[in-house]
mmCIF file of C-alpha atoms in Angstrom:
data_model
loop_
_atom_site.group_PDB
_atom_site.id
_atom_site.type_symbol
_atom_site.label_atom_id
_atom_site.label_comp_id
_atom_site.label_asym_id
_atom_site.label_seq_id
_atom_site.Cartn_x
_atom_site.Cartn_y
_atom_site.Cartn_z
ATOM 1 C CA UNK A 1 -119.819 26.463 -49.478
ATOM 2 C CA UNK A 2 -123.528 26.966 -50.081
ATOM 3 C CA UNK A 3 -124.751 30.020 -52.153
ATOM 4 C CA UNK A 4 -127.680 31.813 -51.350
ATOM 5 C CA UNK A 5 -130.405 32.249 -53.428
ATOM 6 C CA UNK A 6 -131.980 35.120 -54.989
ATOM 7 C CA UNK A 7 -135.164 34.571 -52.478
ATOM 8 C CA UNK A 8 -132.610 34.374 -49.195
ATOM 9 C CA UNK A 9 -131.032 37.433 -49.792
ATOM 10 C CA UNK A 10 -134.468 38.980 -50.575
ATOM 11 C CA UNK A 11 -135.738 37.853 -47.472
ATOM 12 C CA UNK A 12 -132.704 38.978 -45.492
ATOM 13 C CA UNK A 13 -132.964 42.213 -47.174
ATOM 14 C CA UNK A 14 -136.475 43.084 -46.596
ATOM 15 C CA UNK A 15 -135.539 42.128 -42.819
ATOM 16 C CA UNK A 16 -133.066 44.357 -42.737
ATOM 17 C CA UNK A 17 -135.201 47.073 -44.339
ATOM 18 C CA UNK A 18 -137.958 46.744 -42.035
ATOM 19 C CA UNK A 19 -135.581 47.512 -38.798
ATOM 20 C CA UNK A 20 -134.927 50.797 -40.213
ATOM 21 C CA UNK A 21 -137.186 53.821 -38.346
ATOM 22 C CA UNK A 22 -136.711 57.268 -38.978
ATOM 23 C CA UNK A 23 -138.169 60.586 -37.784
ATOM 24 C CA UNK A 24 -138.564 62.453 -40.806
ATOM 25 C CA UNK A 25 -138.940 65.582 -38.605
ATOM 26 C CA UNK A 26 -138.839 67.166 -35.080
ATOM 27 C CA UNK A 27 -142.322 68.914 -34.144
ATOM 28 C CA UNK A 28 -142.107 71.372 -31.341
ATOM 29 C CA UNK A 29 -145.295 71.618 -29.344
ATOM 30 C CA UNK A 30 -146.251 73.696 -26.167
ATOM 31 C CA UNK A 31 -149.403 73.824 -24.391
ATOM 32 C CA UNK A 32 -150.660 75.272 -21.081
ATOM 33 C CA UNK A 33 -151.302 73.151 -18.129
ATOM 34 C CA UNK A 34 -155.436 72.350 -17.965
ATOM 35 C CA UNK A 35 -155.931 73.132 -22.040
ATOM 36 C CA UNK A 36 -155.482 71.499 -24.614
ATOM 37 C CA UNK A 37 -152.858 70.710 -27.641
ATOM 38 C CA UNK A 38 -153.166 69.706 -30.662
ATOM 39 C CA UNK A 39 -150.326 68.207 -32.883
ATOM 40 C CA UNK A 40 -150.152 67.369 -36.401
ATOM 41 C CA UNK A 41 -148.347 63.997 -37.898
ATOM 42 C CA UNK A 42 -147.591 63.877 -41.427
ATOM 43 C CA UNK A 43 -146.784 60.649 -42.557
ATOM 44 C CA UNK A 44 -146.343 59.527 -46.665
ATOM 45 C CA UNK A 45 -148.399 58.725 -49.111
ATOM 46 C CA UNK A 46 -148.047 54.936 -48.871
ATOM 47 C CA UNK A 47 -149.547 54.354 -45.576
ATOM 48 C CA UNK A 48 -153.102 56.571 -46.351
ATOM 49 C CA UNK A 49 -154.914 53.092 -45.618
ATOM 50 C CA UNK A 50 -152.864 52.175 -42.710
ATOM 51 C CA UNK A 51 -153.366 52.329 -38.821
ATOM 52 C CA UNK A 52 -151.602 55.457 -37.435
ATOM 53 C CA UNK A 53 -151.208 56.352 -33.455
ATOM 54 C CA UNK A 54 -149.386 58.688 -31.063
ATOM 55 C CA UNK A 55 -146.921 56.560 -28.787
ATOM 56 C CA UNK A 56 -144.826 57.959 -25.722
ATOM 57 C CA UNK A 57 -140.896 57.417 -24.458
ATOM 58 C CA UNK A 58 -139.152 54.581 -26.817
ATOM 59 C CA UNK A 59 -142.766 53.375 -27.060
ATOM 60 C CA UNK A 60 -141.844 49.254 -26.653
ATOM 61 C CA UNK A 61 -144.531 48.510 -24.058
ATOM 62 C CA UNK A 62 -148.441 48.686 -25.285
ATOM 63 C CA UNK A 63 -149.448 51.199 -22.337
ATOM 64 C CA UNK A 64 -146.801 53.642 -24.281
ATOM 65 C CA UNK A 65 -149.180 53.727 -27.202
ATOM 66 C CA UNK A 66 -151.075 57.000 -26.259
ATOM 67 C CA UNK A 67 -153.831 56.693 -28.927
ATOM 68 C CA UNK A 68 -154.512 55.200 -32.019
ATOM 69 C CA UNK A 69 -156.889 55.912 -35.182
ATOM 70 C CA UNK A 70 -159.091 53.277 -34.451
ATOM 71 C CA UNK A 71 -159.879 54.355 -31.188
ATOM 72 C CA UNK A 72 -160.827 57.829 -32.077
ATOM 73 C CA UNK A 73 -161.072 58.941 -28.579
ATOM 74 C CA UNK A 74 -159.527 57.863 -25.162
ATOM 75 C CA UNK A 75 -159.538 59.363 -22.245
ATOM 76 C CA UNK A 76 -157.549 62.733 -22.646
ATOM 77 C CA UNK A 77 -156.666 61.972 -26.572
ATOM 78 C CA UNK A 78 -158.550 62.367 -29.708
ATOM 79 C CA UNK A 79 -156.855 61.682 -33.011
ATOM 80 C CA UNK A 80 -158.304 62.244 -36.543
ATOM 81 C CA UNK A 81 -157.053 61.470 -40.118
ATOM 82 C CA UNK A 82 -157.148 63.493 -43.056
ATOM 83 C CA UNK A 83 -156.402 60.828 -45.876
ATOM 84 C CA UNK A 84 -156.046 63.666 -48.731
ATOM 85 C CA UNK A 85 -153.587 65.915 -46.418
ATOM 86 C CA UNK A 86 -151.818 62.770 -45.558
ATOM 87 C CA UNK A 87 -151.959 64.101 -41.968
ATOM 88 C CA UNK A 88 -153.454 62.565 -38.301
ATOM 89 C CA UNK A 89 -153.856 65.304 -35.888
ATOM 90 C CA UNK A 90 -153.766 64.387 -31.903
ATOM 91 C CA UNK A 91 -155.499 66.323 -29.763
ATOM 92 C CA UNK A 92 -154.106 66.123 -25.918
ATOM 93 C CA UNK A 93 -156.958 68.135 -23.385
ATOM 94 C CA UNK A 94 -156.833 68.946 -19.637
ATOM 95 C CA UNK A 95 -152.755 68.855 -19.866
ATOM 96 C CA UNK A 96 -151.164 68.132 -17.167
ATOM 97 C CA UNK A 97 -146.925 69.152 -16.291
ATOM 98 C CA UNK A 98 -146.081 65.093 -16.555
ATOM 99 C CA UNK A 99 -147.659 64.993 -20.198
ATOM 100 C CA UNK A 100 -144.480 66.875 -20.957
ATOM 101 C CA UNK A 101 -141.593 64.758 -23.249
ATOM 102 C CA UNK A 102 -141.044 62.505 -26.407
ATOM 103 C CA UNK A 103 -143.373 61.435 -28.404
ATOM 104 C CA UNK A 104 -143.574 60.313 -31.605
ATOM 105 C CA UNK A 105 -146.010 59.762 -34.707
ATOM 106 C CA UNK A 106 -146.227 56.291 -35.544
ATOM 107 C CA UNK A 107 -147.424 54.154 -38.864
ATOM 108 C CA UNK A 108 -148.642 50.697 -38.362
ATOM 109 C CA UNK A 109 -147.196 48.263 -41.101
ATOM 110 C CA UNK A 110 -145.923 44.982 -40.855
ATOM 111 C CA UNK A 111 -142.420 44.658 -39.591
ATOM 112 C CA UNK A 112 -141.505 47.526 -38.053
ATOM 113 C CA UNK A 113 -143.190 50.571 -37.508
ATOM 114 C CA UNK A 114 -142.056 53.906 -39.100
ATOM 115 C CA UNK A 115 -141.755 57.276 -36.667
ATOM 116 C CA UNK A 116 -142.630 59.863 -38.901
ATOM 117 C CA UNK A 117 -141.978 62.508 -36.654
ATOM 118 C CA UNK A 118 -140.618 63.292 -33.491
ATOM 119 C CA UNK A 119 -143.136 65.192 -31.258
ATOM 120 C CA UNK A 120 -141.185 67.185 -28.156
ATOM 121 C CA UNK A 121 -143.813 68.532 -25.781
ATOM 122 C CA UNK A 122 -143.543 71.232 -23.184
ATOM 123 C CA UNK A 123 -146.025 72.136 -20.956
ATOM 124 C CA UNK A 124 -146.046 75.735 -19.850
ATOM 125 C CA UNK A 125 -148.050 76.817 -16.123
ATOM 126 C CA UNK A 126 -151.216 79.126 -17.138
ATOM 127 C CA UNK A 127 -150.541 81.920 -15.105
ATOM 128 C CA UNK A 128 -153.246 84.154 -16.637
ATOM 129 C CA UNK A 129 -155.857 81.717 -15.000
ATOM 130 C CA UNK A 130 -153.880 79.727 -12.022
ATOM 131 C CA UNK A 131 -155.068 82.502 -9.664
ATOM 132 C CA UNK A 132 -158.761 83.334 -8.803
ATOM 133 C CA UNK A 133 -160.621 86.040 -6.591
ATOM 134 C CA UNK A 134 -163.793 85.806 -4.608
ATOM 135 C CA UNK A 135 -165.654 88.824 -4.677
ATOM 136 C CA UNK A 136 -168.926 88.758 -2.532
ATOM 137 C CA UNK A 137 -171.742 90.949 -2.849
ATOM 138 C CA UNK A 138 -175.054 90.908 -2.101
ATOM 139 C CA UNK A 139 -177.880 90.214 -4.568
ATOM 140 C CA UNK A 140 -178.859 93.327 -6.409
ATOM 141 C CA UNK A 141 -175.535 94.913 -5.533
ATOM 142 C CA UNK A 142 -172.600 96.085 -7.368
ATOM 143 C CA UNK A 143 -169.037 94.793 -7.536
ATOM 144 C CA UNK A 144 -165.528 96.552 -8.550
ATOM 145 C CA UNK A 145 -163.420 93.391 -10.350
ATOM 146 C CA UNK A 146 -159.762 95.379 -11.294
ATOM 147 C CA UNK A 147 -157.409 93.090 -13.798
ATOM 148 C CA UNK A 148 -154.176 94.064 -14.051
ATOM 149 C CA UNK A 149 -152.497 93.144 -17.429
ATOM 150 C CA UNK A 150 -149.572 94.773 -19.627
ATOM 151 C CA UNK A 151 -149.819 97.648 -21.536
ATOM 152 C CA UNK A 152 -149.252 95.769 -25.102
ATOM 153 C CA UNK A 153 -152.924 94.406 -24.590
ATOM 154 C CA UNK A 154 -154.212 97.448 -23.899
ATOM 155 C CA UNK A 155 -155.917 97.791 -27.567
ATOM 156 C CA UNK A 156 -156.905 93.599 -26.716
ATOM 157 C CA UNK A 157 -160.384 92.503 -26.117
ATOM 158 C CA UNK A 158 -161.093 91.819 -22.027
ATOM 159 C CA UNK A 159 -162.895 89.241 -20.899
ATOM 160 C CA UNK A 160 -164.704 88.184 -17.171
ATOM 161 C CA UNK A 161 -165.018 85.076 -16.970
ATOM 162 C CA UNK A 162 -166.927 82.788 -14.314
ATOM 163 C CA UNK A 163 -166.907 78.775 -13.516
ATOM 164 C CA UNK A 164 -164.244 76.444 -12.924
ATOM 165 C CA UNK A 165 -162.922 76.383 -16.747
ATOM 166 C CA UNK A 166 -162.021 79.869 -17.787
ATOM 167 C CA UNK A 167 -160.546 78.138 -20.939
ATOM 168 C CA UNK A 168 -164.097 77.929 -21.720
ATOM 169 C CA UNK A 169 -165.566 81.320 -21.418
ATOM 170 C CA UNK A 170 -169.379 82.367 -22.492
ATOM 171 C CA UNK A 171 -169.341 85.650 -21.032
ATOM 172 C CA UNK A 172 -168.982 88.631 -23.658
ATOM 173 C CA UNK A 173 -165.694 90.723 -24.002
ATOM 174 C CA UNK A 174 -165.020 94.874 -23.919
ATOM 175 C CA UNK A 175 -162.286 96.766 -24.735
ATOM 176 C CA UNK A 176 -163.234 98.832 -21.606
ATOM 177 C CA UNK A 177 -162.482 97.427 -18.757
#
């Protein structure tokens, strides 16, 4: 019978260790369909220099791999890193009902990857802004806009808002409307 050596069970070891994944955390996120969310991955000390990324499902394929640090933006993601908080933030915008599910905050390392967190996603329908009204008028006239909201924001700032983005507003606010 051969005995293994100190450097074969070393080896097998640090195989075995580098299977092991863990989500040190669930992070519950919600977000209204057309804006934006933005979730926050901590991750450990240990990996401040390493590659970190937002991945979707059991994220095996590449195209599950939403966004990554290096990449800074793409498409509908941006992700930043703050080194001395030891946490990357993702930033999802124009949200759509299918971006709802798993994801999960990933390390890069060699062997495999450590989850540091679970990210569960829910996408909610905006019904404050779903809805719009034409009013027509002619130029130098006057129009009557009524909004109809519940009497706990009745002490709330009320905005108008005009353009296809209300998300986005310029116009000014009034507690008087």
């Amino acid at each position: 019978m051969k005995m293994w050596s100190s450097q074969n069970l070393l080896f097998i070891l640090s195989l075995a260790l580098s299977r092991v994944t863990r989500a040190a955390e669930v992070i519950h996120a919600a977000g209204y369909k057309g804006r934006e969310v933005t979730v926050s991955c901590p991750y450990e000390e240990g990996y401040t220099s390493h590659e970190k990324y937002l991945c979707r499902n059991d994220c095996a394929k590449n195209y599950d791999v939403m966004i990554k640090t290096s990449e800074g933006e793409k498409g509908r993601y941006s992700i930043h890193d703050d080194n001395k908080k030891q946490v990357f933030t993702v930033t999802i915008s124009d949200l759509y009902p299918t971006d709802a599910g798993k994801y999960w905050c990933g390390v890069t390392r060699f062997g495999m990857d450590p989850y540091t967190a679970e990210v569960k996603l829910e996408v909610e329908p905006d019904s404050c802004c779903d809805r719009s009204t034409n009013i027509q008028s002619y130029e130098g006239g006057s129009v009557s806009i009524s909004c109809v909201y519940n009497s706990q924001y009745r002490n709330n700032l009320k905005y108008i808002c005009r353009g296809k983005q209300p998300s986005t507003m310029s116009a000014a606010g009034t507690n008087h409307l």
